[in-house]
Amino acid sequence: MAEEKKRQEQDVNQLIKVRREKLANLQEEGHDPFVLTKYDVTNHSQEIKDHFDELEGQDVSVAGRMMQKRVMGKASFCNIQDLQGNIQSYVARDDLGVEEYKAFKKLDIGDIIGLKGKVFKTKTGEISIHATEITLLSKSLQILPEKFHGLTNTDVRYRQRYVDLIMNQEVKDTFIKRSKIISAIRQYLDGEGFMEVETPMLVSNAGGASARPFETHFNALDEDVKLRISLELYLKRLIVGGLERVYEIGRVFRNEGTDTRHNPEFTLMELYQAYTDYYGMMDLSENLYRYVAKTVLGTMQLPYGDVVIDLEKPFERITMLDAVKKYADIDFNEVHTDEEAKALADKHHIEYEERHKKGDILSMFFEEFVEDKLIQPTFVMDHPVEISPLTKRKPDAPEYTERFELFITGREMANAYSELNDPIDQRERFKAQEALLAQGDEEANTTDEDFLNALEIGMPPTGGIGFGIDRMVMLMTNSPAIRDVLLFPTMKSLEK
């Protein structure tokens, strides 16, 4: 096995050496491809196929990576891959010229070329280009993965996404869809009167979520700062300022591990709307998901793994209490003290810390027994106050808050509140978070005095929601892992 691998490496090194020699020869002959600065492209591959009736017999100019080449004496075929797909070209010595044809035969798979010619259809019915001119635009000095085995090693795929995009068309399609999904989100929100804004990434106080932040040092001010973990607190300041409907789509950073659902930096979309509540956010969530699916995919029936997610039916709504009762057969209405909750956790082998209260343990039961059962779209409502430091309490049940999380495929897809706008209550919640921080909870919030000052100026009743854009893209592209929808996911350095 080791001998075979060594032999393959030697073969590859020899091929790379030949490519570098070809480049050196081109440069000596005054044909350095890297000197060229532009190439006029008139059409792309799929566009030519879609409009063949109009383009048949017409001159076109395409550019892309040569993925196949079959040399057959005085006539050859090659295949060009561009943004839209690929197209075949017929290359003949009599049309190209003797010297130009000789140069074409020396081209390698992976070289980027420009090709001009007439659109036609072969005897087998394949839409092609009859080449009249070929220009080498960039010489590929590396070897692409072998065609039939492709690039299958996931670690290499994520580290060398540029090769992954070349070799796997479905990967390119995923990221094209991702761009369209984000564009559709903007279209929907802009149509609803929301204003897109930008807020700081470097902050002195990283609040708005339960997560450990990344920390760095700002040399010019000689101050330690953090990378934001959420968009919330600055966007709420804008609601105080009277902007009424705001949203931001941006990167946030959480100093945590990686798995199929988590990456330390990810894309979050948060929006805030004055004069509504978490019910308004539920309606907005349903409508947004439907709009994006219909706009980008043309359907609201989304295949995901071995199930089909139905976005057309009304999303289920259930309280966290009722969800735990339904799936774990445990009624937390009958649990009256923190001690009773801990005894229940012990009985069901739920691990907790001494600082945890009844509401924390209810949430743990939900995570253990319920989350993975919520396959179809489900709003889980009315979370305990202990895990919701920025949320309004329910007037008729102050132990709980007007908060929901949207679950689809057993994953949290969105998190929303009727936002807490009482500055006195908010200060007490921050104090409770500070106490947790002192007890060793690295994900607890710290008091943000400027945010409290903003609340004292006065914030109207407001509904707010955060959407995990990456998880939405996973759902809509049938991707099993978050790394499949991040162009460059976080990877451990190979140098360590």
Coordinates of C-alpha atoms in Angstrom, one line a residue:
M1 CA 0.0 0.0 0.0
A2 CA 2.8 2.4 1.0
E3 CA 4.7 1.5 -2.2
E4 CA 1.6 2.2 -4.3
K5 CA 1.1 5.6 -2.7
K6 CA 4.7 6.5 -3.2
R7 CA 4.5 5.5 -6.9
Q8 CA 1.4 7.6 -7.4
E9 CA 3.1 10.6 -5.8
Q10 CA 6.1 10.2 -8.1
D11 CA 3.7 10.1 -11.1
V12 CA 2.0 13.2 -10.0
N13 CA 5.2 15.0 -9.4
Q14 CA 6.4 14.1 -12.9
L15 CA 3.2 15.4 -14.4
I16 CA 3.5 18.6 -12.5
K17 CA 7.1 18.9 -13.7
V18 CA 5.9 18.5 -17.3
R19 CA 3.3 21.2 -16.9
R20 CA 5.9 23.7 -15.6
E21 CA 8.2 22.8 -18.5
K22 CA 5.3 23.6 -20.9
L23 CA 4.8 26.9 -19.2
A24 CA 8.5 27.7 -19.5
N25 CA 8.4 26.9 -23.2
L26 CA 5.4 29.1 -23.8
Q27 CA 7.1 32.0 -22.0
E28 CA 10.3 31.6 -24.0
E29 CA 8.2 31.6 -27.2
G30 CA 6.5 34.9 -26.1
H31 CA 3.2 33.2 -25.4
D32 CA 3.1 33.7 -21.6
P33 CA -0.7 33.1 -20.7
F34 CA -0.3 35.1 -17.4
V35 CA 0.4 38.3 -19.4
L36 CA -3.2 38.3 -20.8
T37 CA -5.5 40.7 -18.8
K38 CA -9.0 40.1 -20.3
Y39 CA -11.1 38.0 -22.6
D40 CA -14.4 39.0 -24.2
V41 CA -17.0 36.4 -23.3
T42 CA -20.3 36.6 -25.2
N43 CA -22.1 33.6 -23.9
H44 CA -22.1 30.9 -21.2
S45 CA -22.6 27.2 -21.7
Q46 CA -26.2 26.7 -20.5
E47 CA -27.3 29.9 -22.2
I48 CA -26.1 28.5 -25.5
K49 CA -28.0 25.3 -24.9
D50 CA -31.2 27.1 -23.8
H51 CA -31.2 29.4 -26.9
F52 CA -29.8 27.0 -29.5
D53 CA -32.5 27.8 -32.0
E54 CA -31.5 31.5 -32.0
L55 CA -27.7 30.8 -31.8
E56 CA -27.3 27.9 -34.3
G57 CA -24.7 29.0 -36.9
Q58 CA -23.8 32.1 -34.9
D59 CA -20.4 33.0 -33.6
V60 CA -20.0 32.8 -29.9
S61 CA -17.1 33.3 -27.4
V62 CA -16.9 31.3 -24.2
A63 CA -14.3 30.9 -21.5
G64 CA -13.7 28.3 -18.8
R65 CA -11.7 25.3 -17.6
M66 CA -10.9 22.5 -20.0
M67 CA -12.2 19.3 -18.3
Q68 CA -11.9 16.8 -21.1
K69 CA -9.8 16.5 -24.3
R70 CA -9.9 13.8 -27.0
V71 CA -7.3 14.2 -29.7
M72 CA -8.1 12.2 -32.9
G73 CA -5.5 13.1 -35.5
K74 CA -6.6 16.2 -37.4
A75 CA -9.8 16.7 -35.4
S76 CA -10.4 16.6 -31.7
F77 CA -13.1 17.3 -29.0
C78 CA -12.7 19.2 -25.8
N79 CA -15.1 20.1 -23.0
I80 CA -15.2 23.6 -21.4
Q81 CA -16.7 24.1 -17.9
D82 CA -17.9 27.6 -16.9
L83 CA -20.2 29.1 -14.3
Q84 CA -23.3 27.6 -15.8
G85 CA -22.1 24.1 -16.6
N86 CA -20.1 22.7 -19.5
I87 CA -20.2 22.6 -23.3
Q88 CA -18.4 20.5 -25.9
S89 CA -16.3 21.9 -28.7
Y90 CA -15.1 20.4 -32.0
V91 CA -11.6 21.4 -32.8
A92 CA -10.2 20.7 -36.3
R93 CA -6.7 21.5 -37.6
D94 CA -8.1 22.9 -40.9
D95 CA -10.2 25.5 -39.1
L96 CA -7.7 26.4 -36.4
G97 CA -4.5 26.4 -38.4
V98 CA -1.5 24.0 -38.1
E99 CA 0.4 25.9 -35.4
E100 CA -2.6 26.7 -33.4
Y101 CA -3.8 23.1 -33.5
K102 CA -0.4 21.9 -32.4
A103 CA -0.6 24.3 -29.5
F104 CA -4.1 23.0 -28.6
K105 CA -2.8 19.4 -28.4
K106 CA -0.3 20.5 -25.8
L107 CA -3.0 21.9 -23.5
D108 CA -3.7 20.1 -20.2
I109 CA -6.9 19.2 -18.4
G110 CA -7.5 22.1 -16.0
D111 CA -6.1 24.8 -18.2
I112 CA -8.4 27.9 -18.6
I113 CA -9.0 28.8 -22.2
G114 CA -11.1 31.1 -24.3
L115 CA -12.8 29.6 -27.3
K116 CA -14.5 31.2 -30.3
G117 CA -16.6 29.4 -32.9
K118 CA -20.0 28.7 -34.4
V119 CA -22.8 26.9 -32.5
F120 CA -23.9 23.6 -34.1
K121 CA -25.3 20.2 -33.2
T122 CA -23.3 17.0 -33.7
K123 CA -24.7 13.9 -35.4
T124 CA -25.5 12.5 -32.0
G125 CA -27.5 15.6 -31.2
E126 CA -25.1 17.3 -28.7
I127 CA -25.1 21.1 -28.8
S128 CA -21.5 22.1 -29.4
I129 CA -19.2 24.9 -30.6
H130 CA -17.1 24.5 -33.8
A131 CA -13.9 26.2 -32.8
T132 CA -12.2 28.7 -35.0
E133 CA -9.9 30.2 -32.3
I134 CA -8.5 29.0 -29.0
T135 CA -6.6 31.2 -26.5
L136 CA -4.8 29.9 -23.4
L137 CA -5.8 32.3 -20.6
S138 CA -4.2 30.5 -17.6
K139 CA -2.0 27.5 -17.3
S140 CA -2.9 25.0 -14.6
L141 CA 0.2 23.8 -12.9
Q142 CA -1.5 21.3 -10.6
I143 CA -3.3 18.0 -11.3
L144 CA -7.1 17.9 -10.9
P145 CA -8.6 14.8 -9.1
E146 CA -9.1 11.8 -11.5
K147 CA -12.5 12.3 -13.2
F148 CA -14.4 9.1 -12.2
H149 CA -13.3 9.1 -8.6
G150 CA -13.6 12.9 -8.2
L151 CA -12.8 14.7 -5.0
T152 CA -14.5 12.6 -2.3
N153 CA -12.3 13.2 0.8
T154 CA -14.4 15.6 2.8
D155 CA -11.5 17.1 4.7
V156 CA -9.7 17.9 1.4
R157 CA -13.0 19.2 -0.1
Y158 CA -13.5 21.7 2.8
R159 CA -9.9 22.8 2.8
Q160 CA -9.6 23.1 -1.0
R161 CA -13.1 24.4 -1.8
Y162 CA -11.8 25.8 -5.1
V163 CA -11.1 22.2 -6.3
D164 CA -14.4 21.0 -4.8
L165 CA -16.3 23.6 -6.8
I166 CA -14.5 22.5 -10.0
M167 CA -15.1 18.8 -9.6
N168 CA -18.5 18.7 -8.0
Q169 CA -21.3 20.5 -9.8
E170 CA -23.8 19.9 -7.0
V171 CA -21.5 21.8 -4.7
K172 CA -21.5 24.8 -7.0
D173 CA -25.3 24.5 -7.2
T174 CA -25.5 24.6 -3.4
F175 CA -23.6 27.9 -3.2
I176 CA -25.5 29.4 -6.1
K177 CA -28.7 28.6 -4.2
R178 CA -27.3 30.0 -1.0
S179 CA -26.7 33.4 -2.7
K180 CA -30.3 33.3 -4.1
I181 CA -31.7 32.4 -0.6
I182 CA -30.1 35.4 1.0
S183 CA -31.2 37.6 -1.9
A184 CA -34.8 36.3 -1.4
I185 CA -34.7 37.1 2.3
R186 CA -33.7 40.6 1.5
Q187 CA -36.5 40.9 -1.1
Y188 CA -39.1 39.7 1.4
L189 CA -38.0 42.0 4.2
D190 CA -37.5 45.0 2.0
G191 CA -41.0 44.4 0.7
E192 CA -42.3 44.4 4.3
G193 CA -40.8 47.8 5.0
F194 CA -37.7 46.7 6.9
M195 CA -34.4 48.6 6.6
E196 CA -31.1 46.8 6.3
V197 CA -28.4 48.1 8.6
E198 CA -24.9 47.3 9.8
T199 CA -23.7 47.2 13.4
P200 CA -20.2 46.7 15.0
M201 CA -18.4 43.3 15.0
L202 CA -15.8 44.5 17.5
V203 CA -17.6 45.2 20.8
S204 CA -16.7 45.9 24.4
N205 CA -19.6 43.8 25.7
A206 CA -20.6 40.7 23.7
G207 CA -24.2 40.2 24.7
G208 CA -27.5 39.1 23.2
A209 CA -26.9 35.3 23.4
S210 CA -25.6 32.6 25.7
A211 CA -22.1 31.9 24.2
R212 CA -18.5 32.3 25.0
P213 CA -16.9 35.1 22.8
F214 CA -13.6 35.4 21.1
E215 CA -11.4 38.1 22.6
T216 CA -8.7 40.2 21.1
H217 CA -6.8 43.5 21.9
F218 CA -7.4 46.8 20.2
N219 CA -3.8 48.2 20.1
A220 CA -4.7 51.9 19.2
L221 CA -7.0 52.2 22.3
D222 CA -5.1 49.7 24.4
E223 CA -8.4 48.0 25.2
D224 CA -9.5 44.4 25.2
V225 CA -12.5 43.9 22.9
K226 CA -14.6 40.9 21.8
L227 CA -16.1 39.7 18.5
R228 CA -19.9 39.9 18.6
I229 CA -21.9 36.7 19.4
S230 CA -25.2 38.3 18.4
L231 CA -26.7 41.3 16.6
E232 CA -29.3 42.0 19.2
L233 CA -28.3 44.8 21.5
Y234 CA -27.3 47.3 18.8
L235 CA -30.4 46.6 16.7
K236 CA -32.6 47.2 19.7
R237 CA -30.8 50.6 20.1
L238 CA -32.0 51.4 16.6
I239 CA -35.6 50.6 17.6
V240 CA -35.2 53.0 20.5
G241 CA -33.9 55.5 17.9
G242 CA -37.2 55.2 16.0
L243 CA -36.2 53.1 13.0
E244 CA -39.2 50.7 13.8
R245 CA -38.2 47.9 11.4
V246 CA -34.6 46.9 11.0
Y247 CA -32.6 43.8 10.1
E248 CA -29.0 42.8 9.6
I249 CA -27.4 39.8 7.9
G250 CA -23.9 39.3 9.2
R251 CA -21.2 37.1 10.7
V252 CA -21.2 36.3 14.4
F253 CA -18.5 34.5 16.3
R254 CA -18.9 32.0 19.1
N255 CA -15.9 30.4 20.8
E256 CA -17.2 26.8 20.7
G257 CA -16.6 23.5 19.1
T258 CA -17.6 22.3 15.6
D259 CA -20.1 19.6 14.6
T260 CA -22.6 19.0 11.9
R261 CA -24.7 22.0 13.1
H262 CA -22.1 24.4 14.5
N263 CA -19.2 26.5 13.2
P264 CA -17.4 29.1 15.3
E265 CA -18.3 31.8 12.7
F266 CA -21.6 31.7 11.1
T267 CA -24.2 33.9 9.4
L268 CA -27.0 35.2 11.5
M269 CA -30.0 37.3 10.4
E270 CA -31.8 39.3 13.1
L271 CA -34.7 41.6 12.7
Y272 CA -36.7 43.8 15.1
Q273 CA -40.1 45.2 14.5
A274 CA -41.7 47.8 16.8
Y275 CA -45.3 47.5 18.0
T276 CA -45.6 43.7 17.6
D277 CA -44.9 40.7 19.7
Y278 CA -43.7 37.1 19.4
Y279 CA -46.9 36.1 17.6
G280 CA -46.1 38.6 15.0
M281 CA -42.7 37.0 14.7
M282 CA -44.3 33.6 14.2
D283 CA -46.4 34.9 11.3
L284 CA -43.3 36.6 9.8
S285 CA -41.3 33.4 10.1
E286 CA -43.8 31.2 8.3
N287 CA -44.3 33.8 5.5
L288 CA -40.5 34.3 5.1
Y289 CA -39.8 30.6 4.9
R290 CA -42.6 30.1 2.3
Y291 CA -41.5 33.1 0.2
V292 CA -37.9 32.0 0.1
A293 CA -38.7 28.3 -0.8
K294 CA -41.2 29.3 -3.5
T295 CA -38.8 32.0 -4.9
V296 CA -35.6 29.9 -5.0
L297 CA -36.9 26.3 -5.3
G298 CA -40.3 26.8 -6.8
T299 CA -41.9 24.5 -4.2
M300 CA -42.8 24.4 -0.5
Q301 CA -42.3 20.6 -0.3
L302 CA -38.6 20.2 0.6
P303 CA -36.9 16.8 0.5
Y304 CA -34.4 16.5 3.4
G305 CA -32.7 13.2 3.9
D306 CA -35.5 10.6 3.9
V307 CA -38.3 13.0 4.8
V308 CA -40.2 15.8 3.0
I309 CA -40.6 19.0 4.9
D310 CA -44.0 20.6 4.3
L311 CA -43.8 24.4 4.5
E312 CA -47.3 24.8 3.2
K313 CA -49.3 23.6 6.2
P314 CA -49.5 25.9 9.2
F315 CA -46.5 25.5 11.5
E316 CA -47.3 23.6 14.7
R317 CA -47.3 25.7 17.9
I318 CA -46.7 24.1 21.3
T319 CA -45.4 25.4 24.6
M320 CA -42.1 23.9 26.0
L321 CA -44.1 22.6 29.0
D322 CA -46.6 20.8 26.7
A323 CA -43.8 19.5 24.5
V324 CA -41.9 17.9 27.4
K325 CA -45.2 16.5 28.6
K326 CA -46.0 15.1 25.2
Y327 CA -42.7 13.5 24.4
A328 CA -41.2 12.7 27.8
D329 CA -44.5 12.2 29.7
I330 CA -43.3 14.6 32.4
D331 CA -45.5 17.4 33.6
F332 CA -43.4 20.3 34.9
N333 CA -46.7 22.0 36.1
E334 CA -46.4 19.5 39.0
V335 CA -42.8 20.5 39.7
H336 CA -42.9 23.4 42.2
T337 CA -39.3 23.8 43.4
D338 CA -35.8 23.7 42.2
E339 CA -35.1 20.7 44.4
E340 CA -38.0 18.7 42.9
A341 CA -36.7 19.6 39.4
K342 CA -33.2 18.3 40.3
A343 CA -34.6 15.1 41.8
L344 CA -36.5 14.6 38.5
A345 CA -33.2 15.2 36.6
D346 CA -31.4 12.6 38.8
K347 CA -34.1 10.1 38.1
H348 CA -33.8 10.5 34.3
H349 CA -30.0 10.8 34.3
I350 CA -30.0 14.5 33.2
E351 CA -26.7 16.2 34.2
Y352 CA -27.0 19.6 35.8
E353 CA -24.9 22.0 37.9
E354 CA -25.8 23.2 41.4
R355 CA -26.6 26.7 40.1
H356 CA -29.3 25.5 37.8
K357 CA -32.9 26.2 38.6
K358 CA -36.2 24.6 37.7
G359 CA -36.4 26.5 34.4
D360 CA -32.9 25.4 33.4
I361 CA -33.8 21.8 34.0
L362 CA -37.0 22.0 32.1
S363 CA -34.9 23.2 29.1
M364 CA -32.5 20.3 29.6
F365 CA -35.5 17.9 29.5
F366 CA -36.6 19.5 26.3
E367 CA -33.2 19.2 24.7
E368 CA -32.9 15.5 25.8
F369 CA -36.4 14.2 25.0
V370 CA -38.0 16.6 22.5
E371 CA -35.7 18.4 20.1
D372 CA -34.9 15.5 17.7
K373 CA -38.6 14.6 17.4
L374 CA -39.5 18.0 15.9
I375 CA -39.1 17.2 12.2
Q376 CA -41.9 19.2 10.6
P377 CA -41.9 23.0 11.3
T378 CA -42.8 23.6 15.0
F379 CA -42.8 26.7 17.1
V380 CA -41.8 25.8 20.7
M381 CA -43.2 28.6 22.8
D382 CA -43.0 30.1 26.3
H383 CA -39.5 29.4 27.6
P384 CA -38.5 29.6 31.2
V385 CA -37.3 33.1 32.4
E386 CA -34.0 31.6 33.6
I387 CA -32.8 30.9 30.0
S388 CA -34.4 34.1 28.5
P389 CA -32.6 37.1 30.0
L390 CA -33.8 39.6 27.2
T391 CA -37.4 38.5 26.9
K392 CA -40.7 39.8 28.3
R393 CA -42.4 37.6 30.9
K394 CA -45.8 36.2 30.3
P395 CA -48.3 38.4 32.3
D396 CA -50.3 35.4 33.4
A397 CA -47.3 33.1 34.1
P398 CA -44.2 35.2 35.1
E399 CA -42.0 32.1 35.4
Y400 CA -42.1 31.9 31.6
T401 CA -41.5 34.3 28.8
E402 CA -43.0 35.3 25.4
R403 CA -40.3 33.5 23.5
F404 CA -40.3 30.8 20.9
E405 CA -37.8 28.7 18.9
L406 CA -38.6 27.3 15.5
F407 CA -37.6 23.7 15.0
I408 CA -37.4 21.9 11.6
T409 CA -35.6 18.6 11.0
G410 CA -34.9 18.4 14.8
R411 CA -32.8 21.6 14.6
E412 CA -33.4 25.1 16.0
M413 CA -33.8 27.3 13.0
A414 CA -34.9 30.6 14.7
N415 CA -35.2 32.2 18.1
A416 CA -37.7 35.0 18.8
Y417 CA -39.0 37.1 21.6
S418 CA -41.4 39.7 22.7
E419 CA -38.5 41.9 23.6
L420 CA -38.0 43.0 27.2
N421 CA -38.3 46.8 27.2
D422 CA -38.5 47.3 31.0
P423 CA -35.1 48.8 32.0
I424 CA -35.6 48.0 35.7
D425 CA -36.4 44.3 35.0
Q426 CA -33.6 44.2 32.4
R427 CA -31.1 45.4 35.0
E428 CA -32.2 42.6 37.4
R429 CA -31.8 40.0 34.7
F430 CA -28.3 41.3 34.0
K431 CA -27.5 41.0 37.7
A432 CA -28.7 37.4 37.6
Q433 CA -26.5 36.8 34.6
E434 CA -23.5 38.4 36.4
A435 CA -24.1 36.0 39.3
L436 CA -24.0 33.0 36.9
L437 CA -20.8 34.4 35.4
A438 CA -19.2 34.5 38.9
Q439 CA -20.2 30.9 39.4
G440 CA -18.3 29.8 36.3
D441 CA -20.8 30.1 33.5
E442 CA -18.6 31.4 30.7
E443 CA -21.7 31.9 28.4
A444 CA -23.6 34.2 30.8
N445 CA -24.2 37.8 29.7
T446 CA -22.6 40.9 31.5
T447 CA -24.4 44.1 32.2
D448 CA -24.4 46.6 29.3
E449 CA -24.9 50.0 30.8
D450 CA -25.3 51.8 27.5
F451 CA -28.0 49.3 26.4
L452 CA -29.8 49.9 29.8
N453 CA -29.5 53.7 29.2
A454 CA -31.2 53.1 25.8
L455 CA -34.0 51.2 27.4
E456 CA -34.4 54.1 29.9
I457 CA -34.8 56.5 27.0
G458 CA -37.7 54.2 26.0
M459 CA -38.2 51.3 23.7
P460 CA -41.6 50.5 22.3
P461 CA -43.2 47.0 22.5
T462 CA -41.1 45.1 20.0
G463 CA -40.9 41.7 18.4
G464 CA -37.5 40.3 17.5
I465 CA -36.1 37.2 15.9
G466 CA -32.8 35.6 14.9
F467 CA -32.5 33.2 12.0
G468 CA -29.6 30.9 11.4
I469 CA -29.0 31.5 7.7
D470 CA -26.6 28.5 7.4
R471 CA -29.2 26.1 8.8
M472 CA -31.9 27.5 6.5
V473 CA -29.6 26.9 3.6
M474 CA -28.9 23.3 4.8
L475 CA -32.6 22.7 4.8
M476 CA -33.2 24.2 1.3
T477 CA -30.3 22.4 -0.3
N478 CA -30.7 19.1 1.4
S479 CA -27.3 19.4 3.0
P480 CA -26.5 17.2 6.1
A481 CA -23.8 19.3 7.6
I482 CA -23.1 23.0 8.1
R483 CA -19.7 22.7 6.5
D484 CA -21.5 21.8 3.3
V485 CA -23.1 25.2 3.1
L486 CA -20.0 27.3 4.2
L487 CA -17.6 28.0 1.4
F488 CA -14.6 28.0 3.8
P489 CA -15.6 26.3 7.1
T490 CA -13.3 26.6 10.1
M491 CA -10.7 23.8 10.0
K492 CA -7.8 22.9 12.3
S493 CA -4.5 24.0 10.9
L494 CA -2.5 21.3 9.2
E495 CA 0.7 22.8 10.6
K496 CA -0.2 21.7 14.2

